[in-house]
PDB file of C-alpha atoms in Angstrom:
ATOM      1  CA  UNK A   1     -17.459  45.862 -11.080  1.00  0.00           C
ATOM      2  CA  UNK A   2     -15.007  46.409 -13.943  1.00  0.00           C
ATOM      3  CA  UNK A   3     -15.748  44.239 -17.408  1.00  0.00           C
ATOM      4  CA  UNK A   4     -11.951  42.965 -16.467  1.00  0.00           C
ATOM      5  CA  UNK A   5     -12.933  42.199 -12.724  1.00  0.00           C
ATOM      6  CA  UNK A   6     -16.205  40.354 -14.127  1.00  0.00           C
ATOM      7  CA  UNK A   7     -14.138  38.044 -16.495  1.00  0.00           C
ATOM      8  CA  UNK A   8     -11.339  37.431 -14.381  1.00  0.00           C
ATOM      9  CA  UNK A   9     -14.148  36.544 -11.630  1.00  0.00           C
ATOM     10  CA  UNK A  10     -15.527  34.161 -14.280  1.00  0.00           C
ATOM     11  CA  UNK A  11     -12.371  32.387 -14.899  1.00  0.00           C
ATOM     12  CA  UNK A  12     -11.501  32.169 -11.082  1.00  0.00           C
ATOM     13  CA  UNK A  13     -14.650  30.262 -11.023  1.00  0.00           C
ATOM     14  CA  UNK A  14     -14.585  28.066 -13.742  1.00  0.00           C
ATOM     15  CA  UNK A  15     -11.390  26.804 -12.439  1.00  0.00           C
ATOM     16  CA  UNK A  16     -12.640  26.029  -8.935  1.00  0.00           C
ATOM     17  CA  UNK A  17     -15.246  24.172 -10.319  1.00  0.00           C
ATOM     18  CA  UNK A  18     -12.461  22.534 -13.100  1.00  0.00           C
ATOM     19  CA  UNK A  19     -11.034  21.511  -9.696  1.00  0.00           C
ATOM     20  CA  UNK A  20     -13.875  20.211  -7.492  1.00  0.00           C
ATOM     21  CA  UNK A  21     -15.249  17.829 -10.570  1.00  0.00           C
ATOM     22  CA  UNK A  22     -11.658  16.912 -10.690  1.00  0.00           C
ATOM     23  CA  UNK A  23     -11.704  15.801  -7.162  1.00  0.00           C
ATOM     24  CA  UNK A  24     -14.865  14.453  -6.755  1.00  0.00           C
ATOM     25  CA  UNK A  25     -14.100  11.999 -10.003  1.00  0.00           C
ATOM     26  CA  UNK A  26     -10.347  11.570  -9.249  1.00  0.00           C
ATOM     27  CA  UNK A  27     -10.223  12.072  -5.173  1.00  0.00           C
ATOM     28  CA  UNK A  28      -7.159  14.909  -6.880  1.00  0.00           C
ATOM     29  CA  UNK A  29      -7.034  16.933  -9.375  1.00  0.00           C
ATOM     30  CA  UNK A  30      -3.549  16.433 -10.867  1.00  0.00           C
ATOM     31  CA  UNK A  31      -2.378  14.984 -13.899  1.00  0.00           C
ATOM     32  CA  UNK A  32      -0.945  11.997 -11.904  1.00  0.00           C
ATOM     33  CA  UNK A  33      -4.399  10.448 -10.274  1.00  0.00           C
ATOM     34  CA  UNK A  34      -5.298   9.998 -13.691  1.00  0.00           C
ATOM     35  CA  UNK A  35      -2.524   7.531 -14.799  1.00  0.00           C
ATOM     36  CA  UNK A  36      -3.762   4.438 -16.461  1.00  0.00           C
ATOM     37  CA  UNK A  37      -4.930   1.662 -13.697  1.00  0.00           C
ATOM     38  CA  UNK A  38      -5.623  -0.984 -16.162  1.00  0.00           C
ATOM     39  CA  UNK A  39      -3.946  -4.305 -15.570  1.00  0.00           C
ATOM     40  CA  UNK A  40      -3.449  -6.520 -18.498  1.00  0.00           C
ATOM     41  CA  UNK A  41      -3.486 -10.449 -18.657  1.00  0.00           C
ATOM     42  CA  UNK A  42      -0.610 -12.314 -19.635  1.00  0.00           C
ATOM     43  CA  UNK A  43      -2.170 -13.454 -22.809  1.00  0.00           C
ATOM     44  CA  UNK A  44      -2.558  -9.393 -23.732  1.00  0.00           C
ATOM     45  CA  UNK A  45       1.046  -8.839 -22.578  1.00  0.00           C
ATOM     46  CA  UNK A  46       2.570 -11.784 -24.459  1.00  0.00           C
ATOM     47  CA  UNK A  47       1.073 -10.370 -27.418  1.00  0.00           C
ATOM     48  CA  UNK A  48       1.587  -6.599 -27.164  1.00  0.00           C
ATOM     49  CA  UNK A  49       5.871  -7.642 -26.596  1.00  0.00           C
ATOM     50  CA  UNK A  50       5.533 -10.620 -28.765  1.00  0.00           C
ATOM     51  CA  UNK A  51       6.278 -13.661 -26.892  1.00  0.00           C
ATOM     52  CA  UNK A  52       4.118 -16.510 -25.493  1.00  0.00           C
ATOM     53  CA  UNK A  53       2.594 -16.485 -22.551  1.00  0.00           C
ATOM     54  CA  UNK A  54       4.786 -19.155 -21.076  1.00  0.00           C
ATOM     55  CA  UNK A  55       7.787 -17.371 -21.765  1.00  0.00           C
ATOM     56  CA  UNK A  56       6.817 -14.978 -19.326  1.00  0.00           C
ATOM     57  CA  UNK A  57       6.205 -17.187 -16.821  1.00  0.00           C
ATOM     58  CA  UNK A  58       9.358 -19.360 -17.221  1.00  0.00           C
ATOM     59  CA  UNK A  59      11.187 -15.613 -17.052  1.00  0.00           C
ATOM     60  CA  UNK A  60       9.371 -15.266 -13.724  1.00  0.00           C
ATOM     61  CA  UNK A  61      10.272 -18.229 -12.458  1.00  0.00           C
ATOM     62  CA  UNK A  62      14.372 -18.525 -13.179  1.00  0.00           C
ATOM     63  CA  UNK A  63      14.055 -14.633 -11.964  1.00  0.00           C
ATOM     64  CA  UNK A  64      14.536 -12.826 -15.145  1.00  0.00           C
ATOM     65  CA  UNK A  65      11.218 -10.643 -14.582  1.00  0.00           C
ATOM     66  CA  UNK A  66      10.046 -10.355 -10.865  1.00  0.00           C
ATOM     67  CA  UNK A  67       7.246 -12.599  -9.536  1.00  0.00           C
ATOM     68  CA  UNK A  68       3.862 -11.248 -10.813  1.00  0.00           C
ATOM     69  CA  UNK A  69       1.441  -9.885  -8.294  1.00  0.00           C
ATOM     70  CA  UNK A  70      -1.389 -12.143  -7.177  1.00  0.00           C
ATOM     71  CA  UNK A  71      -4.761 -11.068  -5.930  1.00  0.00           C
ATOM     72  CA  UNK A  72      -7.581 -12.938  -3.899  1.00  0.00           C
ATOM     73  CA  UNK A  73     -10.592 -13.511  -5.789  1.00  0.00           C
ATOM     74  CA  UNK A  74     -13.520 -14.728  -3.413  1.00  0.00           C
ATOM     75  CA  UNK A  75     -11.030 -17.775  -1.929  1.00  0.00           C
ATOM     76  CA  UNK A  76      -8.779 -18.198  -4.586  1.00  0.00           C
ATOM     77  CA  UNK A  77      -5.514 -16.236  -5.162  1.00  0.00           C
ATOM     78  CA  UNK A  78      -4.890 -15.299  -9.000  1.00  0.00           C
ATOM     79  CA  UNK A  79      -2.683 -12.984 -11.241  1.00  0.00           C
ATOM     80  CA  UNK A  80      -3.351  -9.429 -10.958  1.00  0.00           C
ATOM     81  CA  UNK A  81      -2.636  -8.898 -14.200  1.00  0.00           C
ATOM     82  CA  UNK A  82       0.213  -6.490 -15.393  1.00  0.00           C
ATOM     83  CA  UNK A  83       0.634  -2.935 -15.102  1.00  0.00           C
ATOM     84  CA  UNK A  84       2.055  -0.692 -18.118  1.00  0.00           C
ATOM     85  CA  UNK A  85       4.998  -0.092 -16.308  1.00  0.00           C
ATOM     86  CA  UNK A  86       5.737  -4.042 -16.253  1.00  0.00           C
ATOM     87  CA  UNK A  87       4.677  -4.068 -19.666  1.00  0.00           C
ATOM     88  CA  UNK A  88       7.365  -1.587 -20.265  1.00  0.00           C
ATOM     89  CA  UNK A  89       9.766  -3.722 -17.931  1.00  0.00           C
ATOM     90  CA  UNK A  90       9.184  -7.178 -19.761  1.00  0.00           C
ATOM     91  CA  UNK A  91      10.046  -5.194 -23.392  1.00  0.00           C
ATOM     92  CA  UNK A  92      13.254  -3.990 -21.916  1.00  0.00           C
ATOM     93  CA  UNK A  93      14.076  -7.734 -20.673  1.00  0.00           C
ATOM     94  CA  UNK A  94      12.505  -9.664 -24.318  1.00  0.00           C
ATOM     95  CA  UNK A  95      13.669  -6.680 -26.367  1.00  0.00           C
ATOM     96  CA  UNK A  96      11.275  -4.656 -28.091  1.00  0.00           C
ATOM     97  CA  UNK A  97      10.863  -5.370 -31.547  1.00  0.00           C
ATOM     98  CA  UNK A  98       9.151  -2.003 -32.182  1.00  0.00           C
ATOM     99  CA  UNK A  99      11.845   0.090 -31.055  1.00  0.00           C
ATOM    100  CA  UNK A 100      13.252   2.345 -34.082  1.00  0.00           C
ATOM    101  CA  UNK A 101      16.665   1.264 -34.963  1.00  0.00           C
ATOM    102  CA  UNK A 102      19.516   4.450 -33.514  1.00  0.00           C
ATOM    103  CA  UNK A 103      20.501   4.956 -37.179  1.00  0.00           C
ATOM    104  CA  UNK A 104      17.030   5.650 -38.390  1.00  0.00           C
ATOM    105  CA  UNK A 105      14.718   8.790 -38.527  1.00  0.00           C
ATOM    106  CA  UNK A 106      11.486   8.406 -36.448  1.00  0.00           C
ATOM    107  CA  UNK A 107       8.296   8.785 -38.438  1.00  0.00           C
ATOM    108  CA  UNK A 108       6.158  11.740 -38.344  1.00  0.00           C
ATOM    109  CA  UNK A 109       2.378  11.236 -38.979  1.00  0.00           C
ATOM    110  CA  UNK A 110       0.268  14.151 -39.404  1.00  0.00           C
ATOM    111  CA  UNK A 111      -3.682  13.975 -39.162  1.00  0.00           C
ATOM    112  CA  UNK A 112      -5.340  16.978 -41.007  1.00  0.00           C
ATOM    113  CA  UNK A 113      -8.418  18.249 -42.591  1.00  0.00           C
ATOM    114  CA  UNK A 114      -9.739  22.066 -43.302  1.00  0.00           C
ATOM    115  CA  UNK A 115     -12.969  21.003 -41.780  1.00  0.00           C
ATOM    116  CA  UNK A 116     -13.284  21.592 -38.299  1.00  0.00           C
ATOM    117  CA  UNK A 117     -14.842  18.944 -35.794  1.00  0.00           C
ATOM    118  CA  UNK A 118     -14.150  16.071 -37.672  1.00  0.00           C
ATOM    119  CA  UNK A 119     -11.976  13.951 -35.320  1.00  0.00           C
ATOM    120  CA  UNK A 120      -8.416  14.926 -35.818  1.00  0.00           C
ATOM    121  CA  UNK A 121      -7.690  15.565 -32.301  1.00  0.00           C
ATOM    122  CA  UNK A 122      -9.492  12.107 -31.302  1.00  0.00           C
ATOM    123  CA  UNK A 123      -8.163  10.086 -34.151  1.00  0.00           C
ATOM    124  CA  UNK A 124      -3.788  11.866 -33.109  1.00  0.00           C
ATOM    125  CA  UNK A 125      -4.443  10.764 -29.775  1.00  0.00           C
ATOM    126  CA  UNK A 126      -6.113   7.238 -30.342  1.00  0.00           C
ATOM    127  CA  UNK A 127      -3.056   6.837 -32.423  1.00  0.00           C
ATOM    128  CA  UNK A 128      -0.146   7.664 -30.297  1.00  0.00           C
ATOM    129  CA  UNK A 129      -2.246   5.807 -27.289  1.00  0.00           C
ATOM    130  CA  UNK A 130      -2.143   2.711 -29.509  1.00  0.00           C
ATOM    131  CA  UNK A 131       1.501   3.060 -30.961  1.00  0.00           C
ATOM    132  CA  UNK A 132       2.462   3.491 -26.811  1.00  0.00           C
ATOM    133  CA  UNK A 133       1.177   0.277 -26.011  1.00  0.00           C
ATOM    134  CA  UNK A 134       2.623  -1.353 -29.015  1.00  0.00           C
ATOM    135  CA  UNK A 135       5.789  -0.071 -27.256  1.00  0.00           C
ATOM    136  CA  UNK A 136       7.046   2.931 -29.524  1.00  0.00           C
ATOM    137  CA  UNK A 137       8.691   5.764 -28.146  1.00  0.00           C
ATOM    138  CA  UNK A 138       5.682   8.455 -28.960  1.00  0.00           C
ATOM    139  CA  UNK A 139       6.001  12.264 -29.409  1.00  0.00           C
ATOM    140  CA  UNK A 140       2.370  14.336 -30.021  1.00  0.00           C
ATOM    141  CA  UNK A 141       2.736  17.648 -30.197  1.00  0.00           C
ATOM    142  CA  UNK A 142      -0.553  19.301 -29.946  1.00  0.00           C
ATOM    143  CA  UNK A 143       0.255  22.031 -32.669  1.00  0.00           C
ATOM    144  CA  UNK A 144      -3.102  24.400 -33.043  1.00  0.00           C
ATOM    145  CA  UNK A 145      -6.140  23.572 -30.860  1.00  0.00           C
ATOM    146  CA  UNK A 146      -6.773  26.152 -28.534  1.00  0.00           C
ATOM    147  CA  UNK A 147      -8.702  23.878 -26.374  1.00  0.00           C
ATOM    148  CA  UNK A 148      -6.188  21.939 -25.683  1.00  0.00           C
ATOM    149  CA  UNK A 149      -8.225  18.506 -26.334  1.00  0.00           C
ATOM    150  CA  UNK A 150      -5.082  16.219 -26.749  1.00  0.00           C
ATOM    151  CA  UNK A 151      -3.909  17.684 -23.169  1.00  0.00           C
ATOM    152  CA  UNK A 152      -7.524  16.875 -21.979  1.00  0.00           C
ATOM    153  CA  UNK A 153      -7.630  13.649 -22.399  1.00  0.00           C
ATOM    154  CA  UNK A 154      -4.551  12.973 -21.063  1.00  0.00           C
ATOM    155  CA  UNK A 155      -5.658  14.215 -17.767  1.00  0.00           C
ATOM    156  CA  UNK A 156      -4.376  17.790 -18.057  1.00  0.00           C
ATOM    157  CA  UNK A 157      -6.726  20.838 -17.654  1.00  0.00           C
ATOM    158  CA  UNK A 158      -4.683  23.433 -19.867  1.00  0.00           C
ATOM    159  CA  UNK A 159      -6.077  26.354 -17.506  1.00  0.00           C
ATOM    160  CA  UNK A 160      -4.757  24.568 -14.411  1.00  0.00           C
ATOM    161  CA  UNK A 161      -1.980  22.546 -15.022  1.00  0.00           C
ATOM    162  CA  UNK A 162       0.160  23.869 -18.141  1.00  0.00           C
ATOM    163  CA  UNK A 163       1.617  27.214 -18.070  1.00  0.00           C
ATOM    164  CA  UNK A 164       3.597  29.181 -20.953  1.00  0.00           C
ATOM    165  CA  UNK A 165       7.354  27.974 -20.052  1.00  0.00           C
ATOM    166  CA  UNK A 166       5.397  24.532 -20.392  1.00  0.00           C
ATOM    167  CA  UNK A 167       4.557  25.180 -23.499  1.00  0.00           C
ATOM    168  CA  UNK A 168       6.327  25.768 -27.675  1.00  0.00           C
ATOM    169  CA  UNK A 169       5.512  29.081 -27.052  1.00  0.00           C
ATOM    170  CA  UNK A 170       9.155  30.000 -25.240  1.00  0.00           C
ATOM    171  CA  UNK A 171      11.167  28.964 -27.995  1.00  0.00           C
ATOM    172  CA  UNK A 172       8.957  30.398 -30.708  1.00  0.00           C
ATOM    173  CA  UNK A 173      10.982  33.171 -32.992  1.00  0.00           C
ATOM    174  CA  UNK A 174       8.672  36.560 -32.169  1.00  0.00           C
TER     175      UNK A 174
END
């Protein structure tokens, strides 16, 4: 067997077994399965669009924002809690007092160091993760890692699921 043959053998490999870890800690292996689950209380969610808690429910009940979901808990039916996408609902109904203004340039934070290992992939991503759920529009661009870390922990195996026209890399000048 060829050196090529070997390391193309290798990589087959390590993606199968990208894939089976994948499915045995996702039931899939696509970006999707991995989408936030979380449900928030209404005390979280009042705070994160900045209202009270009982202006939510008074919008649920004159019909503003559909009834919340309720699940059983032992004999006694409760809120579910929200989702992010009725999180993302409630803001467009309240208004979102963290959306950037049309007429103004969006900010553009950089996290850099010359030292390598030191967090800057961890501390971009815990950043934009946190600006999301304060409801900004968020844009990370994951500029030089050639692991592809940012992708990673957004549920994206770089060998499996992004592919050059996915990429910068088409509209690069060379």
């Amino acid at each position: 067997m060829s050196l090529i043959n070997l390391l193309h053998e290798c990589i087959s490999r390590g993606q199968e077994m990208t894939q089976a870890i994948a499915i045995a800690q996702f039931g899939d292996d696509s970006p999707e399965a991995r989408r936030i689950t979380r449900r928030w209380g209404i005390t979280e969610v009042a705070d994160l669009i900045g209202v009270s808690p009982q202006a939510i429910r008074d919008a649920e009940k004159n019909g503003r924002l559909p009834p919340p979901d309720f699940e059983l808990r032992g004999r006694v039916e409760r809120r579910a809690g929200y989702t992010i996408d009725q999180i993302s609902h409630m803001r467009s109904i309240f208004g979102n007092p963290n959306q950037r203004p049309a007429d103004k340039n969006p900010a553009v934070l950089a996290v850099m160091s010359h030292k390598g290992g030191v967090y800057k992939t961890s501390s971009a991503v815990h950043e934009a993760q946190w600006l999301a759920l304060q409801g900004h529009r968020v844009l990370l661009i994951e500029g030089n890692d050639p692991q592809g870390t940012a992708s990673m922990y957004h549920g994206y195996v770089p060998d499996l699921h992004i592919h050059a026209e996915d990429t910068l890399l088409p509209f690069l000048p060379w």
